[in-house]
Amino acid sequence: MQVIDDRIDFDAYLNGSGNDHANVRSASEYAQAVIDRMYSNNPAAVGCQLPWSKTEDLFRVRPGEVTIWPGINGHGKSMVVGQVMMSLMCQSQRVCIASMEMKPVATMLRMTRQAIGTDKPTEVYIHKFHEWTDGKLWLYDQQGTVSSDRILGVIRYAAEKLGVTQFVVDSLMKCGINEDDYNGQKRFLDQLCAAAKDTQCHIHLIAHSRKGQDELTAPGKMDVKGSGSITDQVDNVMTVWRNKKKEIAIETGKATPEILAAPDALLICDKQRHGEWEGRIALWFDKPSFRYKGSPKDPIRPLQL
């Protein structure tokens, strides 16, 4: 794991290379890509997989796209995304996490537990895991509000200079744009999409859902806090929701067999621009490892370093 120094001149990377003429290409250049997509047995199988085998034919993390991960406060958005990043690193992806809400040590503590699969990893394993992340994981060490221009500069720097292919922004509310500044949000999302396309880095943006009547109903893409253009512009919307009804029933001793059989969380794909599937992915949470499982019977195995 390496930390990106905030003293770097990120503004130099803000506007990209400026070679817009390179994006103008003859339509015939896309013929083979069209054939590959049209006649593939699994058109969705382009890009990297999520951590759960049952999602293999449903959703992929593709280069040059933007995925927004919304959810109610405290419903595990960052935790799910951290597990996804761990899986992507195992697929030879280079990850950078810009968390303006968590210090790097807190991020790494959580990811260490996810890697080993327990809440008490040995000191030896902790050192081995951190060594394993070298060349795979970078952290932007800056908490509090960071300007949207600075975030864009960091993304382009990480992609161009470090070869980062997956960039996490945690979260939208920390990017220096007021909640009621809908034009500012639209402009920032447009710039994020342009940065993803220009660099072919997949950008993951964590966002908050609006407060509803309660937390018992899963929010949708229309519930993302801020401008409606946020979900309009991104490629994918993956909402994270905890099953609070199940948690309350267990805590109060009122859990029925039907409630106990329900998943602990849902990952809801409300939009997938370049895939054909949308729907809900049931997940079960393992507290010691901070991992979400695709089935309650799935084993928790340590990452092979």
Short mmCIF file of C-alpha atoms in Angstrom, two decimals:
data_model
loop_
_atom_site.label_atom_id
_atom_site.label_comp_id
_atom_site.label_asym_id
_atom_site.label_seq_id
_atom_site.Cartn_x
_atom_site.Cartn_y
_atom_site.Cartn_z
CA MET A 1 0.00 0.00 0.00
CA GLN A 2 1.33 3.43 -0.93
CA VAL A 3 0.04 6.86 0.06
CA ILE A 4 -0.29 9.59 -2.56
CA ASP A 5 1.40 12.78 -1.37
CA ASP A 6 -0.99 15.75 -1.40
CA ARG A 7 1.91 18.07 -2.32
CA ILE A 8 1.89 16.77 -5.90
CA ASP A 9 0.74 19.34 -8.49
CA PHE A 10 -2.53 17.61 -9.35
CA ASP A 11 -3.75 20.69 -11.23
CA ALA A 12 -1.34 19.81 -14.02
CA TYR A 13 -3.40 16.68 -14.66
CA LEU A 14 -6.84 18.26 -14.30
CA ASN A 15 -7.58 18.96 -17.95
CA GLY A 16 -6.13 15.77 -19.40
CA SER A 17 -3.85 15.57 -22.40
CA GLY A 18 -5.91 17.85 -24.63
CA ASN A 19 -5.59 15.43 -27.57
CA ASP A 20 -9.30 15.48 -28.41
CA HIS A 21 -8.51 14.74 -32.05
CA ALA A 22 -7.37 11.26 -30.96
CA ASN A 23 -10.98 10.47 -30.03
CA VAL A 24 -12.22 10.99 -33.57
CA ARG A 25 -11.95 7.60 -35.31
CA SER A 26 -13.33 5.95 -38.39
CA ALA A 27 -16.51 3.97 -37.71
CA SER A 28 -15.07 0.95 -39.52
CA GLU A 29 -12.46 0.54 -36.77
CA TYR A 30 -15.19 -0.83 -34.50
CA ALA A 31 -16.25 -3.72 -36.75
CA GLN A 32 -14.41 -6.47 -34.86
CA ALA A 33 -15.56 -5.13 -31.50
CA VAL A 34 -19.17 -5.23 -32.72
CA ILE A 35 -18.71 -8.82 -33.93
CA ASP A 36 -17.15 -9.87 -30.63
CA ARG A 37 -20.01 -8.35 -28.66
CA MET A 38 -22.80 -9.56 -30.94
CA TYR A 39 -21.69 -13.18 -31.19
CA SER A 40 -20.32 -13.68 -27.71
CA ASN A 41 -22.05 -16.42 -25.73
CA ASN A 42 -22.03 -14.04 -22.80
CA PRO A 43 -22.07 -10.36 -23.83
CA ALA A 44 -21.92 -9.31 -20.18
CA ALA A 45 -18.58 -11.07 -19.66
CA VAL A 46 -16.44 -8.05 -20.52
CA GLY A 47 -14.40 -6.66 -17.65
CA CYS A 48 -13.68 -7.85 -14.12
CA GLN A 49 -15.91 -9.90 -11.85
CA LEU A 50 -17.47 -8.97 -8.55
CA PRO A 51 -16.46 -11.07 -5.49
CA TRP A 52 -19.51 -13.37 -5.70
CA SER A 53 -19.58 -16.23 -8.22
CA LYS A 54 -23.32 -15.93 -8.76
CA THR A 55 -22.82 -12.47 -10.30
CA GLU A 56 -20.37 -13.68 -12.96
CA ASP A 57 -22.92 -13.61 -15.80
CA LEU A 58 -24.84 -10.63 -14.45
CA PHE A 59 -22.48 -7.73 -13.94
CA ARG A 60 -18.89 -6.79 -14.80
CA VAL A 61 -16.61 -3.89 -13.88
CA ARG A 62 -15.60 -2.53 -17.28
CA PRO A 63 -12.80 -0.11 -18.19
CA GLY A 64 -13.73 3.50 -18.79
CA GLU A 65 -17.03 3.46 -16.89
CA VAL A 66 -18.40 5.21 -13.80
CA THR A 67 -20.33 3.28 -11.14
CA ILE A 68 -22.19 5.06 -8.38
CA TRP A 69 -22.67 3.16 -5.09
CA PRO A 70 -25.53 4.85 -3.20
CA GLY A 71 -27.12 3.84 0.06
CA ILE A 72 -28.51 5.00 3.37
CA ASN A 73 -25.98 6.23 5.90
CA GLY A 74 -24.53 3.27 7.83
CA HIS A 75 -25.69 0.59 5.40
CA GLY A 76 -22.20 -0.60 4.44
CA LYS A 77 -21.46 1.16 1.15
CA SER A 78 -17.74 1.63 1.84
CA MET A 79 -17.43 -1.89 3.26
CA VAL A 80 -18.96 -3.49 0.16
CA VAL A 81 -16.82 -1.36 -2.15
CA GLY A 82 -13.71 -2.28 -0.15
CA GLN A 83 -14.48 -5.98 -0.65
CA VAL A 84 -15.02 -5.36 -4.36
CA MET A 85 -11.64 -3.60 -4.57
CA MET A 86 -9.99 -6.57 -2.85
CA SER A 87 -11.45 -8.86 -5.49
CA LEU A 88 -10.33 -6.55 -8.29
CA MET A 89 -6.75 -6.49 -6.97
CA CYS A 90 -6.80 -10.30 -7.15
CA GLN A 91 -7.72 -9.87 -10.83
CA SER A 92 -4.54 -7.81 -11.48
CA GLN A 93 -6.26 -4.44 -11.16
CA ARG A 94 -4.45 -1.43 -9.67
CA VAL A 95 -6.65 0.39 -7.16
CA CYS A 96 -6.60 3.87 -5.62
CA ILE A 97 -8.97 4.83 -2.80
CA ALA A 98 -9.66 8.48 -2.03
CA SER A 99 -11.63 8.36 1.21
CA MET A 100 -12.29 11.77 2.63
CA GLU A 101 -14.32 10.15 5.43
CA MET A 102 -11.84 7.54 6.74
CA LYS A 103 -8.16 7.76 7.57
CA PRO A 104 -5.87 5.33 5.69
CA VAL A 105 -5.24 3.28 8.84
CA ALA A 106 -8.99 2.69 9.24
CA THR A 107 -9.32 1.71 5.59
CA MET A 108 -6.41 -0.71 5.83
CA LEU A 109 -7.64 -2.19 9.12
CA ARG A 110 -10.96 -3.04 7.47
CA MET A 111 -9.34 -4.42 4.33
CA THR A 112 -6.90 -6.49 6.40
CA ARG A 113 -9.82 -8.20 8.15
CA GLN A 114 -11.48 -8.81 4.78
CA ALA A 115 -8.24 -10.29 3.45
CA ILE A 116 -7.55 -12.74 6.27
CA GLY A 117 -11.20 -13.48 7.01
CA THR A 118 -11.03 -12.86 10.75
CA ASP A 119 -11.05 -10.01 13.26
CA LYS A 120 -7.72 -11.14 14.77
CA PRO A 121 -5.09 -11.50 12.03
CA THR A 122 -1.54 -12.15 13.20
CA GLU A 123 1.09 -9.42 12.97
CA VAL A 124 2.96 -11.57 10.45
CA TYR A 125 -0.08 -11.75 8.18
CA ILE A 126 -0.72 -8.01 8.53
CA HIS A 127 2.83 -7.30 7.30
CA LYS A 128 2.50 -9.82 4.45
CA PHE A 129 -0.82 -8.35 3.36
CA HIS A 130 0.51 -4.81 3.28
CA GLU A 131 3.54 -5.98 1.28
CA TRP A 132 1.17 -7.76 -1.11
CA THR A 133 -0.68 -4.48 -1.76
CA ASP A 134 2.48 -2.76 -3.06
CA GLY A 135 1.95 -2.03 -6.74
CA LYS A 136 -1.76 -2.87 -6.33
CA LEU A 137 -3.19 -0.31 -3.89
CA TRP A 138 -2.72 3.40 -3.29
CA LEU A 139 -4.51 5.67 -0.80
CA TYR A 140 -5.10 9.40 -1.18
CA ASP A 141 -4.55 10.68 2.35
CA GLN A 142 -6.82 13.68 2.67
CA GLN A 143 -9.80 13.87 5.04
CA GLY A 144 -12.56 16.45 5.02
CA THR A 145 -13.86 18.32 2.00
CA VAL A 146 -11.69 18.28 -1.13
CA SER A 147 -12.54 20.34 -4.19
CA SER A 148 -13.98 18.51 -7.17
CA ASP A 149 -11.15 19.85 -9.35
CA ARG A 150 -8.57 18.37 -6.98
CA ILE A 151 -10.31 14.96 -7.08
CA LEU A 152 -10.32 15.03 -10.88
CA GLY A 153 -6.63 15.91 -10.89
CA VAL A 154 -5.82 13.04 -8.50
CA ILE A 155 -7.78 10.59 -10.68
CA ARG A 156 -5.91 11.58 -13.83
CA TYR A 157 -2.56 11.54 -12.02
CA ALA A 158 -3.23 8.09 -10.57
CA ALA A 159 -4.28 6.69 -13.94
CA GLU A 160 -1.51 8.29 -15.99
CA LYS A 161 1.44 8.07 -13.59
CA LEU A 162 0.60 5.04 -11.42
CA GLY A 163 -1.32 2.91 -13.91
CA VAL A 164 -4.39 2.83 -11.63
CA THR A 165 -7.35 1.07 -13.28
CA GLN A 166 -9.91 1.36 -10.44
CA PHE A 167 -10.44 4.62 -8.53
CA VAL A 168 -12.77 5.00 -5.52
CA VAL A 169 -14.15 8.41 -4.48
CA ASP A 170 -15.65 8.23 -0.97
CA SER A 171 -17.84 10.20 -1.09
CA LEU A 172 -19.71 12.63 -3.35
CA MET A 173 -20.68 14.82 -0.39
CA LYS A 174 -16.97 15.42 0.34
CA CYS A 175 -16.18 16.76 -3.16
CA GLY A 176 -16.83 20.42 -2.38
CA ILE A 177 -20.25 20.68 -4.02
CA ASN A 178 -23.28 21.88 -2.07
CA GLU A 179 -26.25 19.52 -1.88
CA ASP A 180 -28.47 22.06 -3.65
CA ASP A 181 -25.90 22.93 -6.33
CA TYR A 182 -27.43 20.74 -9.01
CA ASN A 183 -25.51 22.41 -11.83
CA GLY A 184 -22.25 21.83 -9.97
CA GLN A 185 -23.12 18.18 -9.42
CA LYS A 186 -24.02 17.73 -13.08
CA ARG A 187 -20.77 19.34 -14.17
CA PHE A 188 -18.70 17.19 -11.81
CA LEU A 189 -20.36 13.96 -12.95
CA ASP A 190 -19.81 14.97 -16.56
CA GLN A 191 -16.12 15.52 -15.79
CA LEU A 192 -15.88 12.19 -13.95
CA CYS A 193 -17.34 10.36 -16.94
CA ALA A 194 -14.92 12.17 -19.25
CA ALA A 195 -11.97 11.24 -17.01
CA ALA A 196 -13.04 7.59 -17.00
CA LYS A 197 -13.35 7.54 -20.78
CA ASP A 198 -10.07 9.36 -21.36
CA THR A 199 -8.01 7.20 -18.99
CA GLN A 200 -9.99 3.92 -19.28
CA CYS A 201 -9.97 3.86 -15.47
CA HIS A 202 -13.19 2.66 -13.82
CA ILE A 203 -14.34 5.27 -11.30
CA HIS A 204 -16.41 4.18 -8.29
CA LEU A 205 -18.34 7.03 -6.63
CA ILE A 206 -19.93 6.42 -3.22
CA ALA A 207 -23.02 8.54 -2.57
CA HIS A 208 -25.78 8.90 0.01
CA SER A 209 -29.45 8.17 -0.45
CA ARG A 210 -32.09 10.60 0.73
CA LYS A 211 -33.71 9.89 4.09
CA GLY A 212 -36.99 8.10 3.60
CA GLN A 213 -39.77 7.33 6.04
CA ASP A 214 -37.60 4.59 7.55
CA GLU A 215 -34.70 2.25 6.67
CA LEU A 216 -36.85 -0.84 6.17
CA THR A 217 -37.43 -0.24 2.46
CA ALA A 218 -34.56 -0.42 0.00
CA PRO A 219 -33.95 2.87 -1.84
CA GLY A 220 -33.65 3.08 -5.61
CA LYS A 221 -31.72 5.18 -8.09
CA MET A 222 -34.30 7.96 -7.80
CA ASP A 223 -33.43 8.28 -4.10
CA VAL A 224 -29.80 9.34 -4.57
CA LYS A 225 -29.24 12.59 -2.70
CA GLY A 226 -28.73 15.50 -5.07
CA SER A 227 -29.48 16.15 -8.71
CA GLY A 228 -31.30 13.56 -10.81
CA SER A 229 -28.56 14.01 -13.39
CA ILE A 230 -26.17 12.08 -11.12
CA THR A 231 -27.67 8.71 -12.00
CA ASP A 232 -28.49 9.83 -15.54
CA GLN A 233 -24.83 10.34 -16.42
CA VAL A 234 -23.15 7.33 -14.80
CA ASP A 235 -22.92 3.90 -16.43
CA ASN A 236 -23.98 1.81 -13.44
CA VAL A 237 -25.99 2.27 -10.24
CA MET A 238 -25.34 -0.30 -7.47
CA THR A 239 -27.35 0.47 -4.32
CA VAL A 240 -26.29 -1.09 -1.00
CA TRP A 241 -29.03 -1.83 1.56
CA ARG A 242 -28.94 -3.56 4.98
CA ASN A 243 -31.89 -5.65 6.06
CA LYS A 244 -32.72 -3.67 9.19
CA LYS A 245 -36.00 -5.54 9.65
CA LYS A 246 -34.06 -8.79 10.10
CA GLU A 247 -31.57 -7.16 12.47
CA ILE A 248 -34.33 -5.69 14.64
CA ALA A 249 -36.23 -8.99 14.73
CA ILE A 250 -33.11 -10.88 15.88
CA GLU A 251 -32.27 -8.25 18.52
CA THR A 252 -35.82 -8.32 19.94
CA GLY A 253 -36.17 -12.10 19.79
CA LYS A 254 -38.99 -11.91 17.26
CA ALA A 255 -37.25 -13.50 14.29
CA THR A 256 -39.36 -16.07 12.46
CA PRO A 257 -37.83 -18.79 10.25
CA GLU A 258 -38.89 -16.74 7.23
CA ILE A 259 -37.10 -13.65 8.53
CA LEU A 260 -33.98 -15.64 9.43
CA ALA A 261 -33.85 -17.08 5.89
CA ALA A 262 -33.86 -13.60 4.35
CA PRO A 263 -30.53 -12.09 3.25
CA ASP A 264 -28.64 -9.67 5.49
CA ALA A 265 -28.21 -7.18 2.68
CA LEU A 266 -29.07 -6.46 -0.92
CA LEU A 267 -26.88 -5.14 -3.71
CA ILE A 268 -29.35 -3.62 -6.16
CA CYS A 269 -28.35 -2.99 -9.76
CA ASP A 270 -30.73 -0.26 -10.89
CA LYS A 271 -28.76 0.61 -14.02
CA GLN A 272 -26.18 -1.12 -16.21
CA ARG A 273 -25.74 0.81 -19.42
CA HIS A 274 -23.52 -1.73 -21.17
CA GLY A 275 -25.08 -4.88 -19.77
CA GLU A 276 -28.48 -6.48 -20.14
CA TRP A 277 -29.15 -7.40 -16.50
CA GLU A 278 -30.66 -5.35 -13.70
CA GLY A 279 -31.90 -6.80 -10.43
CA ARG A 280 -31.10 -7.67 -6.83
CA ILE A 281 -28.18 -9.65 -5.40
CA ALA A 282 -28.80 -11.24 -2.00
CA LEU A 283 -25.83 -11.10 0.41
CA TRP A 284 -25.08 -12.43 3.89
CA PHE A 285 -22.72 -10.56 6.23
CA ASP A 286 -19.90 -12.20 8.19
CA LYS A 287 -19.01 -9.77 10.98
CA PRO A 288 -15.54 -11.10 11.99
CA SER A 289 -14.24 -10.77 8.42
CA PHE A 290 -16.31 -7.75 7.36
CA ARG A 291 -17.14 -9.77 4.24
CA TYR A 292 -20.43 -10.17 2.41
CA LYS A 293 -21.14 -13.69 1.15
CA GLY A 294 -23.26 -14.82 -1.77
CA SER A 295 -24.77 -17.60 0.33
CA PRO A 296 -24.98 -18.22 4.10
CA LYS A 297 -23.04 -21.46 3.55
CA ASP A 298 -20.14 -19.89 1.63
CA PRO A 299 -16.85 -20.49 3.50
CA ILE A 300 -14.56 -17.66 4.58
CA ARG A 301 -11.08 -18.36 3.24
CA PRO A 302 -8.01 -16.15 3.73
CA LEU A 303 -6.51 -14.37 0.75
CA GLN A 304 -3.57 -16.38 -0.59
CA LEU A 305 -0.62 -13.99 -0.50
#
